Short mmCIF file of C-alpha atoms in Angstrom, two decimals:
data_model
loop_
_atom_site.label_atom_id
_atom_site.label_comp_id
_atom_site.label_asym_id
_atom_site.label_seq_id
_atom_site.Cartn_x
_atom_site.Cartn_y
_atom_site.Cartn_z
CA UNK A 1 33.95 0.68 57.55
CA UNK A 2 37.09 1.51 55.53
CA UNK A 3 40.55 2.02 56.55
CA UNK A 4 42.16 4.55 55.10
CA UNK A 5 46.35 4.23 54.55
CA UNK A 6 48.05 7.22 55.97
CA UNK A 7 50.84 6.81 57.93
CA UNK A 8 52.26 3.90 59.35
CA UNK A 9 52.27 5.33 62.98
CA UNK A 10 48.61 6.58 62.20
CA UNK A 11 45.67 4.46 61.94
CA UNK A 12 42.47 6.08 60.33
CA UNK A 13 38.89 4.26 59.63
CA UNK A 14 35.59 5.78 58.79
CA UNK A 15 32.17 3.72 59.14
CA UNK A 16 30.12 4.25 56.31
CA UNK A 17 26.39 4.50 55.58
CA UNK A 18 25.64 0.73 55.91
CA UNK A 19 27.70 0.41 58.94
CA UNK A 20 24.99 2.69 60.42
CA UNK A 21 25.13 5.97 62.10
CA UNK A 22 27.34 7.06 65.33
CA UNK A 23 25.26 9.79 66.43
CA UNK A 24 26.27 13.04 67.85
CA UNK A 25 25.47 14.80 71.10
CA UNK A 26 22.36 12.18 72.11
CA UNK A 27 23.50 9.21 70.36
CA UNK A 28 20.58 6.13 70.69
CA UNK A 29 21.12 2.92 72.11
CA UNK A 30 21.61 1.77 68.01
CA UNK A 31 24.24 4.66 67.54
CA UNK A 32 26.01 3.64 70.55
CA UNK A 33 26.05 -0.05 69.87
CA UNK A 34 27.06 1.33 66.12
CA UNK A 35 30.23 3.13 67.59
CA UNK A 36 31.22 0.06 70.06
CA UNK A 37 31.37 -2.41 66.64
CA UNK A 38 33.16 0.19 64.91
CA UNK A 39 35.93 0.38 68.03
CA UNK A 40 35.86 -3.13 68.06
CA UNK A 41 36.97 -3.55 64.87
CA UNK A 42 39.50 -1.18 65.60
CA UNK A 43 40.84 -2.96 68.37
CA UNK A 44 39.12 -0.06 70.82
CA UNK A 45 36.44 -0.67 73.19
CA UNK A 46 33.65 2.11 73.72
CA UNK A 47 35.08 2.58 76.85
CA UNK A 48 38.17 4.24 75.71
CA UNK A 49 37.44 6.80 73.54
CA UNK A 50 37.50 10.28 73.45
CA UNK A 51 35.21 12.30 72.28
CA UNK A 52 34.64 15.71 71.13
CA UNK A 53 31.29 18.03 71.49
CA UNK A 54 31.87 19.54 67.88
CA UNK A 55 30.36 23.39 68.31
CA UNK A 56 31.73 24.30 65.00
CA UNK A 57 34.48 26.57 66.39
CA UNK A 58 37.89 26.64 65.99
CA UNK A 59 39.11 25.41 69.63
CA UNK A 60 42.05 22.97 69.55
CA UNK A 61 41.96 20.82 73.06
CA UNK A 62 45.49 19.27 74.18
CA UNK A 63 45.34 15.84 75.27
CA UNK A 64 48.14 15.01 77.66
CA UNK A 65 49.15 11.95 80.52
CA UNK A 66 47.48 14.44 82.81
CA UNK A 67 44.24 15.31 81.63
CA UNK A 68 43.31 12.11 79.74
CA UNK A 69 41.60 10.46 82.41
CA UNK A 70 39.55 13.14 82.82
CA UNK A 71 37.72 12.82 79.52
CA UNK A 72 38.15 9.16 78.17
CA UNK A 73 34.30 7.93 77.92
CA UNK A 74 33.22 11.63 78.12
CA UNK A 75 33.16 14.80 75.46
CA UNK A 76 35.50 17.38 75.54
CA UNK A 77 32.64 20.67 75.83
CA UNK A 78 33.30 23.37 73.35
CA UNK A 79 36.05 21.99 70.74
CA UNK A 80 36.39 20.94 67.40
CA UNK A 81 39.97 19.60 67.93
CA UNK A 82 42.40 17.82 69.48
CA UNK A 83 46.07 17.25 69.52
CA UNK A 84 48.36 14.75 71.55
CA UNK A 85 51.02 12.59 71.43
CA UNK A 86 49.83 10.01 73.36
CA UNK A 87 49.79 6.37 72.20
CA UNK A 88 46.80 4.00 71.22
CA UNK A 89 43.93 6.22 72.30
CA UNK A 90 40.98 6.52 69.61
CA UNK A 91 39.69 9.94 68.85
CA UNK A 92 36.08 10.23 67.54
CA UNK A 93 34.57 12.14 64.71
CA UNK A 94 30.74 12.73 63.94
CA UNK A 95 30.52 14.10 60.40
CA UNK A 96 27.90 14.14 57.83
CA UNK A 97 29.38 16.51 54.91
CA UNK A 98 31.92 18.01 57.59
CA UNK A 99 35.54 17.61 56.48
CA UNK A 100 37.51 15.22 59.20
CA UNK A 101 41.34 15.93 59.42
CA UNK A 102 44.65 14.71 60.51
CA UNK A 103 47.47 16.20 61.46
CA UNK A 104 50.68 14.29 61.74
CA UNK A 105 54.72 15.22 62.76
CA UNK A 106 56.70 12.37 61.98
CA UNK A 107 59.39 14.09 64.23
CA UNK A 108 57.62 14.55 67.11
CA UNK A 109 55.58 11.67 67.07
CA UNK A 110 52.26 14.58 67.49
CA UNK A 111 49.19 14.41 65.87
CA UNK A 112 46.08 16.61 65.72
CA UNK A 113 42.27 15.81 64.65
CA UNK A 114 39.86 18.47 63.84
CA UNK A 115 36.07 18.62 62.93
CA UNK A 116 36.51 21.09 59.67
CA UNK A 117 32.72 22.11 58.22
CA UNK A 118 31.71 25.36 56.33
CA UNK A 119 31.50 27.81 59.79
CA UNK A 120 35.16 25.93 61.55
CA UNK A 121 36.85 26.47 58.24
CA UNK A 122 35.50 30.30 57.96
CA UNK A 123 37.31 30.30 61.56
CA UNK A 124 40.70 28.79 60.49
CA UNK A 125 40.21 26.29 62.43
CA UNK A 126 42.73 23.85 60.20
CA UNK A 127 45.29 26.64 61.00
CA UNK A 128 44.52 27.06 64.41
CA UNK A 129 45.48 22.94 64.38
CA UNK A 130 49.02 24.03 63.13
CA UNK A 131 49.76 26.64 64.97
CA UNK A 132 48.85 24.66 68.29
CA UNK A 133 51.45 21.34 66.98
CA UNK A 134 54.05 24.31 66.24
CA UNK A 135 53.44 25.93 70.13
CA UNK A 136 53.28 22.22 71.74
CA UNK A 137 55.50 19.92 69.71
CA UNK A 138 57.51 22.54 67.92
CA UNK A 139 56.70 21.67 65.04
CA UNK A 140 57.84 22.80 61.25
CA UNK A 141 55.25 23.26 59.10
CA UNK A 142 56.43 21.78 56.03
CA UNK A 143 56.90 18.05 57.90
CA UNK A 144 53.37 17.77 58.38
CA UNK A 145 51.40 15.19 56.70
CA UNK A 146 47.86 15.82 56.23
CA UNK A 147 45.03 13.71 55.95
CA UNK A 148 41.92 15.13 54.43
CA UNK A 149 39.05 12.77 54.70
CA UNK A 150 34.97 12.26 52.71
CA UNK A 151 32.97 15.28 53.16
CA UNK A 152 30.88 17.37 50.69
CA UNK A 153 32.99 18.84 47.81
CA UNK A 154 32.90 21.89 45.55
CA UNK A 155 30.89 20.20 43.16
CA UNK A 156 27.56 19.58 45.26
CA UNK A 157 27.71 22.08 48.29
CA UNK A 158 25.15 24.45 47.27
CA UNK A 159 23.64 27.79 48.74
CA UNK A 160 20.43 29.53 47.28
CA UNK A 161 21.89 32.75 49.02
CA UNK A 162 25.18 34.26 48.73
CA UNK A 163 27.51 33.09 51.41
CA UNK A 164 28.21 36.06 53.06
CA UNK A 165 31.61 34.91 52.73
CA UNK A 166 32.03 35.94 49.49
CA UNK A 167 32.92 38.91 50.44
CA UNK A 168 36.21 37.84 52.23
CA UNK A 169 39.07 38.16 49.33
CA UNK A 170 40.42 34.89 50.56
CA UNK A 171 37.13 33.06 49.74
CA UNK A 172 36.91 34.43 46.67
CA UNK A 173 37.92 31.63 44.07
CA UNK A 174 35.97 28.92 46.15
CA UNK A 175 32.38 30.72 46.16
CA UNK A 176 31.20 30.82 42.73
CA UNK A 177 27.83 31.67 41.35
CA UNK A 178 26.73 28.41 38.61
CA UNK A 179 23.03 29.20 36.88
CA UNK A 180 20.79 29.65 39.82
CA UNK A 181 22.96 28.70 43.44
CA UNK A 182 25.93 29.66 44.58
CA UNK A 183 28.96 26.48 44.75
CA UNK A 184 31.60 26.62 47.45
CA UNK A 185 34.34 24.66 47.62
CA UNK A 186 35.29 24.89 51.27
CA UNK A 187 37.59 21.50 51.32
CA UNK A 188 39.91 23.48 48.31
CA UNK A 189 39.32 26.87 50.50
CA UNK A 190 41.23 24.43 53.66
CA UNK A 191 43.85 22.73 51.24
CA UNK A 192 45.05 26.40 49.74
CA UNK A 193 45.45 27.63 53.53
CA UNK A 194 47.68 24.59 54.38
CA UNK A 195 49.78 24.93 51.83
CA UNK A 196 50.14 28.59 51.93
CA UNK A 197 50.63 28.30 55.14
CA UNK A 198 53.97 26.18 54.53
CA UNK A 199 52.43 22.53 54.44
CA UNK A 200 53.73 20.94 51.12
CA UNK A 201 51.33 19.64 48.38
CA UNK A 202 52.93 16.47 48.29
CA UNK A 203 52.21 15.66 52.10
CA UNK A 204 48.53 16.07 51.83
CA UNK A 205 46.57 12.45 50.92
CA UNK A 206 43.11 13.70 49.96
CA UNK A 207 40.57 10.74 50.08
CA UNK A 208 38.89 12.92 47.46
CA UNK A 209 35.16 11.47 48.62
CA UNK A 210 32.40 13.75 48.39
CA UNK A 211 29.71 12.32 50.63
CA UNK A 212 27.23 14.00 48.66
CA UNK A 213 28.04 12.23 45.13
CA UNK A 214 29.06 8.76 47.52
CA UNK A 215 26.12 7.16 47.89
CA UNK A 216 28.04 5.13 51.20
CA UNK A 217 28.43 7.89 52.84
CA UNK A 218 25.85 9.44 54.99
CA UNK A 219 24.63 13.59 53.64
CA UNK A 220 23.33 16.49 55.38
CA UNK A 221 22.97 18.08 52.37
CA UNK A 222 21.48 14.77 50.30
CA UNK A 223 19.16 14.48 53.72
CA UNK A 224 17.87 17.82 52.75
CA UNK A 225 17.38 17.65 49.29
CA UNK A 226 16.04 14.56 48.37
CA UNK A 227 14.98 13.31 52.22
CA UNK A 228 17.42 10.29 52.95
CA UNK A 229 17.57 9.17 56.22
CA UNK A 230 20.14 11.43 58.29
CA UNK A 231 22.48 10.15 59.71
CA UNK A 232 26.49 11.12 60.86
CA UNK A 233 30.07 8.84 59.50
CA UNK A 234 32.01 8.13 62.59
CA UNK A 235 35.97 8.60 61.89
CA UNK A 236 38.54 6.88 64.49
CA UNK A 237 41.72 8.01 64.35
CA UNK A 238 44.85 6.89 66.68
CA UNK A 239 48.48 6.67 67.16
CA UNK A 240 49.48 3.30 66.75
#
């Protein structure tokens, strides 16, 4: 597992491939015993955390005092966010080439986490995450710190077709045809919306791992390729 450094009111680890995997919808008993280590080691126990059901959308759930007894132990159906303000509760992950984010307002103490692949990031999803912290915690776009975690980078996220994306003018300079596939750069497409959507450049910490090239990461794409076990990186991220 590695912790990545953030923020100080932010903590943020991701198991990696020889932690083992987490799992998503069904995890096995070995996924589930995977995910109560990793919490553990956290300080979290399985027990606690909250979970999302990661459909790929662009749905950004708001966990409050009210609601969060509803859905600790349990996943939140239909999102691939969520935002609260609320103090030492872990928020789960499953990715395996999907982008993980963080959102974080110093100011209002707020923070948002969002499951980013290919299809959320086609739906804005990372904006949709902004424009929620600016409706709930009223927040200012350029005092956000991001936190853009391992997935699979413009250099090894390959299509034999063309995306049919390419056809957007917005996803123009991050679909790019190289000898015989097309290359799409999705985390760069998600890093040029934040910032011209007011975040500053200087407030994003990109982990820069591509967990195709990262051989401790687990790969959808590598899984497909060359046949490596599948498998899925659990992130953990909380409000300390």
């Amino acid at each position: 597992m590695r912790i990545f450094d953030f923020r100080p009111e932010v903590g943020v680890a991701v198991s990696e491939k020889s932690d083992g995997s987490v799992g998503s919808l069904k995890p096995s008993k070995e996924e589930i015993e995977t995910r109560r280590k990793l919490l553990r080691r956290c300080g979290f126990s399985l027990e606690e955390v909250i979970e999302l059901n990661q459909v790929h959308g662009n749905r950004v759930f708001y966990l409050t005092q009210d609601n969060c007894k509803l859905w600790i132990g349990k996943k939140i159906p239909a999102t691939d966010g969520v935002m609260t303000r609320l103090r030492r509760v872990p928020i789960l992950l499953k990715t395996a080439d999907c982008l993980p984010l963080v959102f974080f307002d110093s100011r209002a103490k707020g923070l948002a986490v969002v499951h980013c692949g290919w299809r959320g990031a086609t739906k804005e999803i990372h904006l949709a995450a902004l424009r929620q912290m600016k409706e709930r915690f009223n927040t200012k776009f350029g005092d956000v710190f991001v936190w853009i975690g391992p997935a699979i980078r413009g250099c090894c996220f390959t299509s034999r077709r063309e995306p049919r994306q390419k056809q957007r003018l917005e996803f123009g300079r991050y679909i790019e045809y190289n000898k015989d596939k097309w290359m799409v750069d999705f985390v760069g497409f998600v890093k040029h919306g934040l910032v011209k959507s007011g975040v500053k450049m200087k407030r994003i910490v990109d982990s820069r791992d591509c967990t195709y090239h990262g051989r401790e990461w687990f790969s959808y794409q590598r899984h497909k390729i060359i046949g490596e076990p599948n498998g899925q990186e659990g992130t953990i991220v909380w409000l300390s």
